[in-house]
């Protein structure tokens, strides 16, 4: 409970150490109470208020001390003036009274002597007159001298300009106490300011760390690892099932000097056909065509796949076809089924085979037709997924349609792969038959 206010004159002698310590404790408790992200306290404003109030307290104490010293000095000077005036008046009055008393005593003594020794002999009277005059003069001089000395001592004792006077020593002590108090207040204020700065630095570091953590969480929000590492894990499993080889290349410089674009490379059947994957979880827009084109050049690939975790990063499209050999697909390893990514990889790996096969054979053209049809069918799957979310009552119908399309895609991919592989496996004496079989596969 707060006590009665203290007058400014009384604050000059106070030690504010306890106040500063209590201010730090209250500030620390306020900061601890406002530590949660859900609290509405403005910690920076609180710290600013603590520093401002401490500075105001220091300034107020210093002003109060200066005011007390100035008041005491003015009072002592006024007292000195009044005492000097009183001493001067008292000296003048004393001299006048003493002179009057001596003159009266001289006259009385003279009259008494005349009464005692009066007669016709003026010599005795003359000698007594001379003696009395000398006595009166000496007594007056001595009195004046003692009075002047007393007045001088009193004036000197009350003169603040004289360093040996009690008033000057008292003023010096007051100035020393004021300097000591100011020094202690400055030290306490500096220590408090340092503590507040450390708290502000800590809070700023915590705020920056929280912002970085939030940014990282928005970029890599997946449990157990980053978005890229999660996609790598899925791709390793897909490559094993397809008898292909998958390598993580995001930290390795490729064919383009200084470039690390192309986070993963799928080598198809150990041959020259390659599919490069580029993952991105950033919310900033990206020019995917140019990005995938450079990734292909950097990794020596002929087809490329961009993978993002949300529809907002892919123009609200589940699958976005950017050309005959480039696709951007939405896939969140934490929540999504890898079927869509698997279909995309299967189509692009066949497209990579077609791009690296001898272009003079008719099988390549047949494969390209199947691949183009597969990409068109792949784009329809996102519509089916949207229909499934809008019409739960037709879920069975949508699922059946999706299964039919998936089977159709697999058949198209098998036909395209067969068209590409059969010419490679055919012997030189079977060139004519191989061409016939390829045509039959295309017709199928």
PDB file of N, CA and C in Angstrom, residues 151 172 299 323 424:
ATOM      1  N   UNK A 151      32.442  42.336  15.208  1.00  0.00           N
ATOM      2  CA  UNK A 151      31.651  42.470  13.983  1.00  0.00           C
ATOM      3  C   UNK A 151      32.330  41.756  12.812  1.00  0.00           C
ATOM      4  N   UNK A 172      29.397  23.635   1.511  1.00  0.00           N
ATOM      5  CA  UNK A 172      30.250  22.643   0.854  1.00  0.00           C
ATOM      6  C   UNK A 172      29.760  21.219   1.136  1.00  0.00           C
ATOM      7  N   UNK A 299      20.658 -30.225 -64.420  1.00  0.00           N
ATOM      8  CA  UNK A 299      20.760 -31.641 -64.049  1.00  0.00           C
ATOM      9  C   UNK A 299      20.784 -32.581 -65.251  1.00  0.00           C
ATOM     10  N   UNK A 323       3.530 -27.814 -70.353  1.00  0.00           N
ATOM     11  CA  UNK A 323       4.080 -28.226 -71.632  1.00  0.00           C
ATOM     12  C   UNK A 323       4.091 -29.739 -71.726  1.00  0.00           C
ATOM     13  N   UNK A 424      13.888 -51.166 -78.966  1.00  0.00           N
ATOM     14  CA  UNK A 424      15.231 -51.352 -78.399  1.00  0.00           C
ATOM     15  C   UNK A 424      15.556 -52.826 -78.256  1.00  0.00           C
TER      16      UNK A 424
END
